[in-house]
Amino acid sequence: MQLVILHYHLNRGGVARVVENQLLALAEAQVPLEQVLVLHGGRADGWPHEHLARQLPFPLQTSSIPGLDYDSVNGDSVNGAVVERATSLTGKIVDAVKQAGCVDSRTLLHWHNHALGKNGAVPLVVTALCRRGLRMLLQIHDFAEDLRPDNYQHLTAALTAGQIDRLPEVLYPQSAAIHYAVLNGRDRQLLNNTGIIGQRLHLLPNPVSSPPAPTTHKTSARQQLAKLLDMPIDATWITYPVRGIRRKNLGEMLLWSIATSVPATGPVWLHVTLSPQNPAEQTSFRRWQRLAEQLNLPCRFGSPANGQVSYEQVLSACDLLLTTSVAEGFGMVFLECWLAGKQLLGRDLPEITTDFRQAGIRLEPLTPELAIPTAWIDRDQLDQSLEMLYHQLLAQYGQQPPDTPTGASPFAPLLEKPTTDFARLPAQLQAGIIRRVHLNSKDQAQLRNLNPQLDLASNDSLGPRAREQIDANRTVVKRTYSLTCIGRQLGAIYTRLLETKPSPHIHSLPHGKSLLESLLRADRLYPIRIES
């Protein structure tokens, strides 16, 4: 079996990390690979080729293919020439595969995020390669349909001249020689609803590599970081180990810093580890950072000493981990925390964590919302804001607002309850709640009464029950999401795909529109994900 892996780039983190871990997983599971060729668009900052080449039992080649990167990096526009670009890119990939010595009858292509909208030519390349007789696995990490309207518009302009209804059949081609892989049960159900045949649709969780275990003694790590971050050494440290992009919901982290500032265990300080690289995300990050500074909140933002302090040192120094994210593709933090020996606090994401719970992982004291009294907000103002934002989002996707029996807003039911989820508020209203709670100790107490998870003493987040939970969950993660386990699953998918007969016939997706409809439901709207 010869394997070709394709992704837009191999820059450190994200999908590149998944590719790295999948290679290690295939090695751990002893999947019989003759060779592996990794193709990318040119960017490979931090890609550990030499390190991997020494560890893997099969030959590994890496090659740059001009035109495979993001269109924004390639400098390509969507107006015209997309067919020509796809033809050129197809030829370059075929040439690279042949030059590597791969034989079509023994070769599989494993694409990552082919339909995300980063490169308008790639979906056409997938179809062209299938018609040439190549078998391929298309792995979906993220959907352009999932509140990424710019990506979706880019695809419709490039591939269907703005005819949105035609797009699903182009993005998700059907053939006996094309299989799909998804990260979680939610995504498998979404694609199953579109009509993708079950035998061609695989659940493939991300493998969890070696534990990100603390590498230095807690006291020495904390002494170093206390100086760099200007945090009191005797406080309870809660680390949010993410890049602070909008969907990570940093306003909620600020609210945590207020509501847990004087629990029985003493003062609490919070730290989000990485600042965004994307300029569009930096605006939101800096806004929350400024608010925390204005209110003198116990929060710190970004990597200390310009990244010279390792992630392992940060883990060594902290007491607890936090997640307030409102959306994840896989949710690695829900698994890695236990391997790091840390209890996880914050927001549950049932559409992601259901798989983990079914595997036996306990996720208390996580909760799916942070409740605030609805009386604290102007209901009519919030209802109008949400409805306006939702209609704008639908328009960006070329969709009409849904019909309601009485013409009422689809958000009205959310506001009829005594409490409202803080994450449902636009950023401006979130900031108002943060200021209000910061100024009023009675509001802080009310917030803790509504959200017992904020009381670190009563929920034993630092006690023996938490230690028992960490140990039990660590065992489940090692058993279910290890490199060996996921490597065997991936190897089985490859074997099944290789047994299929190549076919030049491409079929359309029976119910492609259902994917967009499901992901654009009003109850999935979190304004902070799409606000500028």
Coordinates of C-alpha atoms in Angstrom, one line a residue:
M1 CA 0.0 0.0 0.0
Q2 CA 1.3 3.4 -1.0
L3 CA -0.1 6.5 0.6
V4 CA -0.3 10.1 -0.6
I5 CA -1.5 12.8 2.0
L6 CA -2.5 16.2 0.7
H7 CA -3.1 19.4 2.6
Y8 CA -2.8 23.1 1.8
H9 CA 0.2 23.6 4.1
L10 CA 2.2 22.0 6.9
N11 CA 2.6 24.9 9.2
R12 CA 2.8 24.0 12.9
G13 CA -0.5 23.2 14.6
G14 CA -4.0 22.5 13.3
V15 CA -4.4 19.9 10.6
A16 CA -0.6 19.6 10.2
R17 CA -0.5 18.3 13.7
V18 CA -3.2 15.8 12.9
V19 CA -1.2 14.6 9.8
E20 CA 1.9 14.2 12.0
N21 CA 0.0 12.2 14.6
Q22 CA -1.7 10.0 12.0
L23 CA 1.7 9.1 10.6
L24 CA 2.9 8.1 14.0
A25 CA -0.4 6.2 14.6
L26 CA 0.1 4.3 11.4
A27 CA 3.6 3.4 12.5
E28 CA 2.4 2.4 16.0
A29 CA -0.3 0.2 14.5
Q30 CA 2.2 -1.4 12.1
V31 CA 0.0 -0.7 9.1
P32 CA 1.9 -2.2 6.1
L33 CA 2.9 0.9 4.1
E34 CA 5.5 0.8 1.3
Q35 CA 5.9 4.5 1.4
V36 CA 4.2 7.8 2.2
L37 CA 4.2 11.0 0.1
V38 CA 3.0 14.2 1.8
L39 CA 2.0 17.0 -0.7
H40 CA 1.4 20.6 0.3
G41 CA 1.3 24.1 -1.1
G42 CA 4.7 25.4 0.0
R43 CA 4.4 26.5 3.6
A44 CA 5.9 24.1 6.1
D45 CA 7.0 26.1 9.1
G46 CA 7.8 23.8 12.0
W47 CA 7.0 20.6 10.0
P48 CA 9.2 17.9 11.7
H49 CA 10.2 16.0 8.6
E50 CA 13.6 14.8 9.8
H51 CA 12.3 13.8 13.2
L52 CA 9.4 11.9 11.6
A53 CA 11.7 10.2 9.0
R54 CA 13.8 8.8 11.9
Q55 CA 10.8 7.5 13.8
L56 CA 8.7 6.0 11.0
P57 CA 9.3 2.5 9.7
F58 CA 8.3 3.4 6.1
P59 CA 9.9 5.9 3.7
L60 CA 8.5 9.4 4.0
Q61 CA 8.7 12.1 1.3
T62 CA 7.5 15.6 1.4
S63 CA 6.9 17.7 -1.7
S64 CA 5.7 21.2 -2.4
I65 CA 3.1 21.6 -5.2
P66 CA 2.6 25.1 -6.6
G67 CA -1.1 26.1 -6.5
L68 CA -2.1 23.8 -3.7
D69 CA -2.0 26.4 -1.0
Y70 CA -4.8 28.8 0.0
D71 CA -6.0 31.0 -2.9
S72 CA -5.2 34.0 -0.7
V73 CA -1.6 32.8 -0.5
N74 CA -1.4 31.8 -4.2
G75 CA -2.8 35.1 -5.3
D76 CA -5.5 33.5 -7.3
S77 CA -8.9 35.2 -7.9
V78 CA -12.1 33.3 -8.4
N79 CA -13.1 35.1 -11.5
G80 CA -12.5 32.7 -14.3
A81 CA -9.6 30.4 -14.8
V82 CA -10.6 28.0 -12.0
V83 CA -11.0 25.1 -14.4
E84 CA -7.6 25.9 -15.9
R85 CA -6.1 26.1 -12.4
A86 CA -7.7 22.7 -11.5
T87 CA -6.4 21.1 -14.6
S88 CA -2.9 22.4 -14.0
L89 CA -3.0 21.4 -10.3
T90 CA -4.3 17.9 -11.2
G91 CA -1.4 17.4 -13.6
K92 CA 1.2 18.5 -11.0
I93 CA -0.2 16.1 -8.4
V94 CA -0.2 13.2 -10.9
D95 CA 3.4 14.0 -11.9
A96 CA 4.5 14.2 -8.2
V97 CA 2.8 10.8 -7.5
K98 CA 4.5 9.1 -10.4
Q99 CA 7.9 10.7 -9.7
A100 CA 7.6 9.2 -6.1
G101 CA 7.2 5.8 -7.7
C102 CA 3.6 5.3 -6.7
V103 CA 1.6 2.8 -8.7
D104 CA -2.1 3.6 -9.2
S105 CA -3.3 0.1 -8.3
R106 CA -1.6 0.3 -4.8
T107 CA -2.0 4.0 -4.1
L108 CA -4.5 5.9 -1.9
L109 CA -4.9 9.6 -1.7
H110 CA -5.9 11.1 1.7
W111 CA -7.1 14.6 1.4
H112 CA -7.6 16.9 4.4
N113 CA -10.4 19.6 4.3
H114 CA -10.8 19.6 0.5
A115 CA -14.1 21.4 0.7
L116 CA -13.3 24.1 3.3
G117 CA -13.2 26.9 0.7
K118 CA -9.5 27.8 1.1
N119 CA -8.7 26.8 -2.5
G120 CA -11.5 26.9 -5.1
A121 CA -9.8 24.5 -7.5
V122 CA -9.3 21.6 -5.1
P123 CA -12.9 20.1 -5.3
L124 CA -12.5 20.0 -9.1
V125 CA -9.1 18.3 -8.7
V126 CA -10.6 15.7 -6.4
T127 CA -13.1 14.8 -9.1
A128 CA -10.5 14.8 -11.9
L129 CA -8.2 12.4 -9.9
C130 CA -11.1 10.1 -9.2
R131 CA -11.9 10.0 -13.0
R132 CA -8.3 9.1 -13.6
G133 CA -8.8 5.9 -11.5
L134 CA -7.3 7.0 -8.2
R135 CA -9.0 6.0 -4.9
M136 CA -9.2 8.6 -2.2
L137 CA -10.3 9.3 1.4
L138 CA -11.7 12.8 2.0
Q139 CA -11.3 13.8 5.6
I140 CA -13.5 16.6 6.8
H141 CA -12.2 18.6 9.8
D142 CA -14.3 21.8 9.3
F143 CA -17.2 22.8 7.1
A144 CA -17.5 25.9 5.1
E145 CA -21.2 25.6 5.8
D146 CA -20.6 26.0 9.5
L147 CA -20.6 29.8 10.0
R148 CA -17.8 30.4 7.5
P149 CA -19.7 32.5 5.0
D150 CA -16.6 34.0 3.4
N151 CA -15.4 30.5 2.6
Y152 CA -18.7 29.5 1.2
Q153 CA -19.1 32.6 -1.0
H154 CA -15.6 31.9 -2.3
L155 CA -16.6 28.4 -3.3
T156 CA -19.9 29.4 -4.9
A157 CA -18.1 32.2 -7.0
A158 CA -15.3 29.8 -8.0
L159 CA -17.3 26.7 -8.8
T160 CA -21.0 27.4 -9.6
A161 CA -21.0 31.1 -10.6
G162 CA -23.0 31.9 -7.5
Q163 CA -25.6 29.1 -8.0
I164 CA -25.6 27.9 -4.4
D165 CA -28.0 25.0 -4.9
R166 CA -25.4 23.3 -7.2
L167 CA -22.5 23.6 -4.8
P168 CA -23.0 20.4 -2.7
E169 CA -22.7 18.1 -5.6
V170 CA -19.4 19.7 -6.6
L171 CA -18.0 19.8 -3.0
Y172 CA -19.0 16.2 -2.1
P173 CA -18.7 14.0 -5.2
Q174 CA -20.0 10.4 -4.8
S175 CA -18.1 7.4 -6.2
A176 CA -17.3 3.9 -5.2
A177 CA -13.6 5.0 -5.1
I178 CA -14.3 8.0 -2.8
H179 CA -14.8 7.5 0.9
Y180 CA -15.3 10.2 3.6
A181 CA -13.9 10.4 7.2
V182 CA -15.2 12.7 9.9
L183 CA -14.0 13.5 13.5
N184 CA -17.2 12.9 15.5
G185 CA -20.7 11.4 15.5
R186 CA -22.4 14.7 14.8
D187 CA -20.5 15.2 11.5
R188 CA -21.1 11.6 10.5
Q189 CA -24.9 12.1 11.0
L190 CA -24.8 15.4 9.1
L191 CA -23.1 13.7 6.1
N192 CA -25.3 10.6 6.4
N193 CA -28.3 12.9 6.1
T194 CA -27.0 14.2 2.8
G195 CA -27.2 10.7 1.3
I196 CA -23.6 9.5 1.5
I197 CA -23.6 5.7 1.6
G198 CA -22.8 4.5 5.1
Q199 CA -20.1 2.1 3.9
R200 CA -18.2 5.0 2.5
L201 CA -18.5 7.2 5.6
H202 CA -16.1 6.6 8.5
L203 CA -15.8 8.0 12.0
L204 CA -12.1 8.7 12.5
P205 CA -11.3 10.6 15.8
N206 CA -8.0 12.5 16.0
P207 CA -5.3 10.4 17.8
V208 CA -3.9 11.7 21.0
S209 CA -0.2 11.6 20.9
S210 CA 2.2 11.3 23.8
P211 CA 0.9 13.0 26.9
P212 CA 1.7 16.7 27.2
A213 CA 2.9 15.9 30.6
P214 CA 4.6 18.6 32.8
T215 CA 8.3 18.5 32.4
T216 CA 9.5 20.7 35.3
H217 CA 8.6 20.8 39.0
K218 CA 5.5 22.9 39.7
T219 CA 7.2 25.2 42.1
S220 CA 10.1 26.1 39.8
A221 CA 7.8 26.5 36.8
R222 CA 5.5 28.7 38.7
Q223 CA 8.3 30.9 40.1
Q224 CA 9.5 31.5 36.5
L225 CA 6.0 32.2 35.1
A226 CA 4.9 34.4 38.0
K227 CA 7.6 36.9 37.1
L228 CA 7.0 36.8 33.4
L229 CA 3.2 37.0 33.7
D230 CA 3.1 39.2 36.8
M231 CA 0.8 36.7 38.6
P232 CA 0.8 36.0 42.3
I233 CA 2.6 32.8 43.0
D234 CA 0.2 31.7 45.8
A235 CA -3.0 32.0 43.7
T236 CA -5.0 29.3 42.0
W237 CA -3.9 29.3 38.4
I238 CA -6.3 28.4 35.7
T239 CA -4.9 28.0 32.2
Y240 CA -7.0 28.3 29.0
P241 CA -4.6 26.4 26.6
V242 CA -5.8 27.8 23.2
R243 CA -5.2 30.5 20.6
G244 CA -7.7 33.2 21.6
I245 CA -9.8 33.4 18.4
R246 CA -13.4 34.5 18.5
R247 CA -15.1 31.1 18.9
K248 CA -13.0 30.5 22.1
N249 CA -15.3 33.0 23.8
L250 CA -12.8 35.0 25.8
G251 CA -15.5 37.2 27.4
E252 CA -16.7 34.2 29.4
M253 CA -13.1 33.7 30.6
L254 CA -13.3 37.3 32.0
L255 CA -16.5 36.5 33.7
W256 CA -14.9 33.4 35.3
S257 CA -12.1 35.6 36.6
I258 CA -14.6 37.8 38.4
A259 CA -17.0 35.2 39.7
T260 CA -14.2 33.0 41.1
S261 CA -12.0 35.8 42.3
V262 CA -12.5 35.1 46.1
P263 CA -13.6 31.5 46.5
A264 CA -12.7 29.4 49.6
T265 CA -9.5 28.3 47.9
G266 CA -8.2 31.8 47.6
P267 CA -7.7 34.2 44.7
V268 CA -7.9 32.9 41.2
W269 CA -5.9 34.0 38.1
L270 CA -6.6 33.0 34.5
H271 CA -4.3 32.9 31.5
V272 CA -5.1 32.3 27.9
T273 CA -1.9 30.9 26.3
L274 CA -1.7 32.1 22.7
S275 CA -2.7 35.3 20.8
P276 CA -4.2 34.9 17.3
Q277 CA -2.1 35.2 14.2
N278 CA -5.1 36.2 11.9
P279 CA -5.5 40.0 11.9
A280 CA -9.3 39.5 11.9
E281 CA -9.1 37.6 15.1
Q282 CA -6.6 39.9 16.7
T283 CA -9.1 42.7 16.9
S284 CA -11.4 40.7 19.2
F285 CA -8.5 39.4 21.2
R286 CA -7.2 42.8 22.0
R287 CA -10.7 44.1 22.8
W288 CA -11.0 41.6 25.6
Q289 CA -7.5 42.2 26.7
R290 CA -8.1 45.9 27.0
L291 CA -11.3 45.3 29.0
A292 CA -9.5 43.1 31.4
E293 CA -6.8 45.7 31.9
Q294 CA -9.4 48.5 32.4
L295 CA -11.2 46.5 35.1
N296 CA -7.9 45.2 36.6
L297 CA -9.1 41.7 36.3
P298 CA -6.9 38.7 37.2
C299 CA -6.3 37.7 33.6
R300 CA -3.3 37.4 31.4
F301 CA -3.2 37.1 27.7
G302 CA -0.7 35.4 25.4
S303 CA 2.6 33.5 25.6
P304 CA 5.1 35.0 28.0
A305 CA 8.7 35.8 26.9
N306 CA 7.7 35.8 23.2
G307 CA 7.0 32.0 23.3
Q308 CA 10.3 31.1 24.9
V309 CA 8.3 29.3 27.7
S310 CA 7.1 25.9 26.6
Y311 CA 3.6 24.6 26.8
E312 CA 4.8 21.9 29.1
Q313 CA 6.1 24.6 31.6
V314 CA 2.8 26.3 31.5
L315 CA 1.1 23.0 32.3
S316 CA 3.5 22.4 35.1
A317 CA 2.7 25.7 36.7
C318 CA -1.1 25.7 36.5
D319 CA -3.6 24.1 38.8
L320 CA -6.6 23.7 36.5
L321 CA -7.5 24.0 32.8
L322 CA -10.4 25.9 31.3
T323 CA -12.4 25.8 28.1
T324 CA -15.1 28.4 27.3
S325 CA -15.2 27.6 23.5
V326 CA -18.6 27.6 21.8
A327 CA -17.5 25.5 18.8
E328 CA -14.9 22.8 18.1
G329 CA -14.1 20.5 15.2
F330 CA -12.8 17.7 17.5
G331 CA -12.2 19.2 20.9
M332 CA -8.7 17.9 21.8
V333 CA -8.7 19.8 25.1
F334 CA -11.4 17.4 26.4
L335 CA -8.9 14.5 26.1
E336 CA -5.5 16.0 26.6
C337 CA -6.3 17.5 30.0
W338 CA -6.5 14.1 31.6
L339 CA -3.1 13.1 30.2
A340 CA -1.7 16.3 31.6
G341 CA -3.1 15.4 35.0
K342 CA -5.4 18.4 35.2
Q343 CA -9.0 18.9 35.9
L344 CA -11.0 20.7 33.2
L345 CA -13.5 23.5 34.0
G346 CA -15.9 25.5 31.9
R347 CA -18.2 24.9 29.0
D348 CA -19.4 21.5 27.7
L349 CA -20.1 21.1 24.0
P350 CA -22.6 18.1 23.8
E351 CA -22.5 17.9 20.0
I352 CA -18.7 17.2 20.4
T353 CA -18.4 15.6 23.8
T354 CA -21.2 13.0 23.4
D355 CA -18.7 10.7 21.7
F356 CA -16.3 11.1 24.6
R357 CA -18.9 10.3 27.2
Q358 CA -20.0 7.3 25.2
A359 CA -16.4 6.1 25.4
G360 CA -16.6 6.4 29.2
I361 CA -15.0 9.8 29.9
R362 CA -16.5 11.7 32.8
L363 CA -16.7 15.5 32.1
E364 CA -18.2 17.0 35.3
P365 CA -18.2 19.8 36.3
L366 CA -18.5 21.0 32.7
T367 CA -21.9 22.6 31.8
P368 CA -23.3 23.5 28.4
E369 CA -24.0 27.1 29.3
L370 CA -23.1 29.9 31.8
A371 CA -26.4 31.2 33.0
I372 CA -27.1 34.8 33.7
P373 CA -30.5 36.2 34.8
T374 CA -32.5 37.3 31.7
A375 CA -33.5 40.3 33.7
W376 CA -30.0 41.6 33.4
I377 CA -30.5 42.3 29.7
D378 CA -32.9 44.1 27.5
R379 CA -34.8 41.2 26.0
D380 CA -36.2 43.1 23.0
Q381 CA -32.8 44.6 22.2
L382 CA -31.2 41.2 22.3
D383 CA -33.9 39.6 20.3
Q384 CA -33.6 42.2 17.6
S385 CA -29.8 42.0 17.6
L386 CA -29.9 38.2 17.2
E387 CA -32.5 38.2 14.5
M388 CA -30.7 40.9 12.5
L389 CA -27.4 39.1 12.8
Y390 CA -29.1 35.8 11.8
H391 CA -30.7 37.3 8.8
Q392 CA -27.4 38.8 7.7
L393 CA -25.8 35.4 8.1
L394 CA -28.5 33.7 6.0
A395 CA -28.2 36.3 3.3
Q396 CA -24.4 35.7 3.1
Y397 CA -25.3 32.0 2.4
G398 CA -28.0 33.0 -0.1
Q399 CA -30.7 31.6 2.2
Q400 CA -34.1 33.0 3.2
P401 CA -35.2 33.4 6.8
P402 CA -37.3 30.5 8.1
D403 CA -41.0 30.8 8.3
T404 CA -42.4 30.9 11.9
P405 CA -46.1 30.2 12.7
T406 CA -46.7 33.7 14.1
G407 CA -43.9 35.5 12.4
A408 CA -42.1 35.6 15.8
S409 CA -38.3 35.7 16.1
P410 CA -36.7 32.2 16.3
F411 CA -34.8 33.5 19.3
A412 CA -37.9 34.4 21.4
P413 CA -37.9 31.0 23.2
L414 CA -34.4 31.6 24.4
L415 CA -35.4 34.8 26.1
E416 CA -38.6 33.6 27.8
K417 CA -36.6 31.6 30.4
P418 CA -35.5 33.1 33.7
T419 CA -31.9 32.7 32.6
T420 CA -30.0 33.1 29.4
D421 CA -26.7 31.6 28.3
F422 CA -24.0 34.3 28.5
A423 CA -22.4 33.0 25.2
R424 CA -25.5 33.8 23.3
L425 CA -24.9 37.5 23.8
P426 CA -23.1 39.7 21.2
A427 CA -19.7 40.9 22.4
Q428 CA -21.0 44.4 23.3
L429 CA -23.6 43.0 25.6
Q430 CA -21.1 40.5 27.1
A431 CA -18.9 43.4 28.0
G432 CA -21.8 45.1 29.7
I433 CA -22.5 42.1 31.8
I434 CA -18.8 41.8 32.7
R435 CA -18.7 45.4 33.9
R436 CA -22.0 45.0 35.9
V437 CA -20.8 41.8 37.7
H438 CA -17.4 43.4 38.4
L439 CA -19.0 46.3 40.2
N440 CA -21.5 44.4 42.3
S441 CA -20.7 41.7 44.8
K442 CA -24.4 40.7 45.0
D443 CA -24.4 40.0 41.3
Q444 CA -21.3 37.9 41.7
A445 CA -23.0 35.9 44.4
Q446 CA -26.1 35.4 42.2
L447 CA -23.9 34.3 39.3
R448 CA -22.3 31.7 41.5
N449 CA -25.6 30.5 42.8
L450 CA -26.8 30.0 39.2
N451 CA -23.5 28.3 38.2
P452 CA -22.2 26.1 41.0
Q453 CA -19.2 25.1 38.7
L454 CA -17.8 28.6 39.5
D455 CA -17.3 27.6 43.2
L456 CA -14.0 25.7 43.1
A457 CA -14.2 24.6 46.7
S458 CA -17.7 23.1 46.6
N459 CA -17.2 21.1 43.4
D460 CA -13.8 19.7 44.7
S461 CA -12.0 20.7 41.5
L462 CA -8.7 20.5 43.4
G463 CA -9.5 17.7 45.7
P464 CA -9.5 13.9 45.8
R465 CA -12.6 13.4 43.7
A466 CA -11.0 15.4 40.9
R467 CA -7.8 13.2 41.1
E468 CA -9.9 10.1 40.9
Q469 CA -11.7 11.4 37.8
I470 CA -8.4 12.4 36.2
D471 CA -6.9 8.9 36.7
A472 CA -10.1 7.2 35.4
N473 CA -10.3 9.4 32.3
R474 CA -6.6 9.0 31.5
T475 CA -7.1 5.3 31.3
V476 CA -10.0 5.7 28.9
V477 CA -8.1 8.1 26.7
K478 CA -5.1 5.8 26.4
R479 CA -7.4 2.9 25.6
T480 CA -9.7 4.6 23.1
Y481 CA -7.8 7.5 21.5
S482 CA -4.2 6.2 21.5
L483 CA -1.9 6.3 18.5
T484 CA -2.2 2.5 18.2
C485 CA -6.0 2.5 18.4
I486 CA -6.6 5.2 15.9
G487 CA -3.8 3.9 13.6
R488 CA -5.6 0.5 13.4
Q489 CA -8.9 2.3 12.5
L490 CA -7.2 4.3 9.8
G491 CA -5.4 1.3 8.5
A492 CA -8.7 -0.6 8.3
I493 CA -10.3 2.3 6.3
Y494 CA -7.3 2.3 3.9
T495 CA -7.6 -1.5 3.4
R496 CA -11.3 -1.3 2.7
L497 CA -10.8 1.6 0.2
L498 CA -8.0 -0.2 -1.5
E499 CA -10.3 -3.2 -2.1
T500 CA -12.7 -1.1 -4.1
K501 CA -12.6 -1.0 -7.8
P502 CA -11.5 2.4 -9.3
S503 CA -14.4 4.0 -11.1
P504 CA -14.5 7.1 -13.3
H505 CA -18.2 7.6 -12.6
I506 CA -19.2 10.5 -10.3
H507 CA -22.6 10.7 -8.8
S508 CA -24.3 13.7 -7.3
L509 CA -25.2 14.1 -3.6
P510 CA -28.9 13.1 -3.1
H511 CA -29.7 15.6 -0.3
G512 CA -26.9 18.0 -0.3
K513 CA -28.9 21.0 0.9
S514 CA -29.6 19.4 4.2
L515 CA -26.0 20.0 5.4
L516 CA -26.3 23.8 5.1
E517 CA -29.8 23.7 6.6
S518 CA -28.6 21.8 9.6
L519 CA -25.6 23.9 10.3
L520 CA -27.4 27.2 9.8
R521 CA -30.1 26.5 12.4
A522 CA -30.9 29.5 14.6
D523 CA -30.1 27.5 17.8
R524 CA -26.5 27.2 16.6
L525 CA -25.9 30.9 16.4
Y526 CA -23.3 32.4 18.7
P527 CA -22.8 36.0 17.7
I528 CA -19.2 36.2 18.8
R529 CA -18.3 33.6 16.1
I530 CA -19.1 36.0 13.3
E531 CA -18.9 39.5 14.7
S532 CA -16.0 41.6 13.5

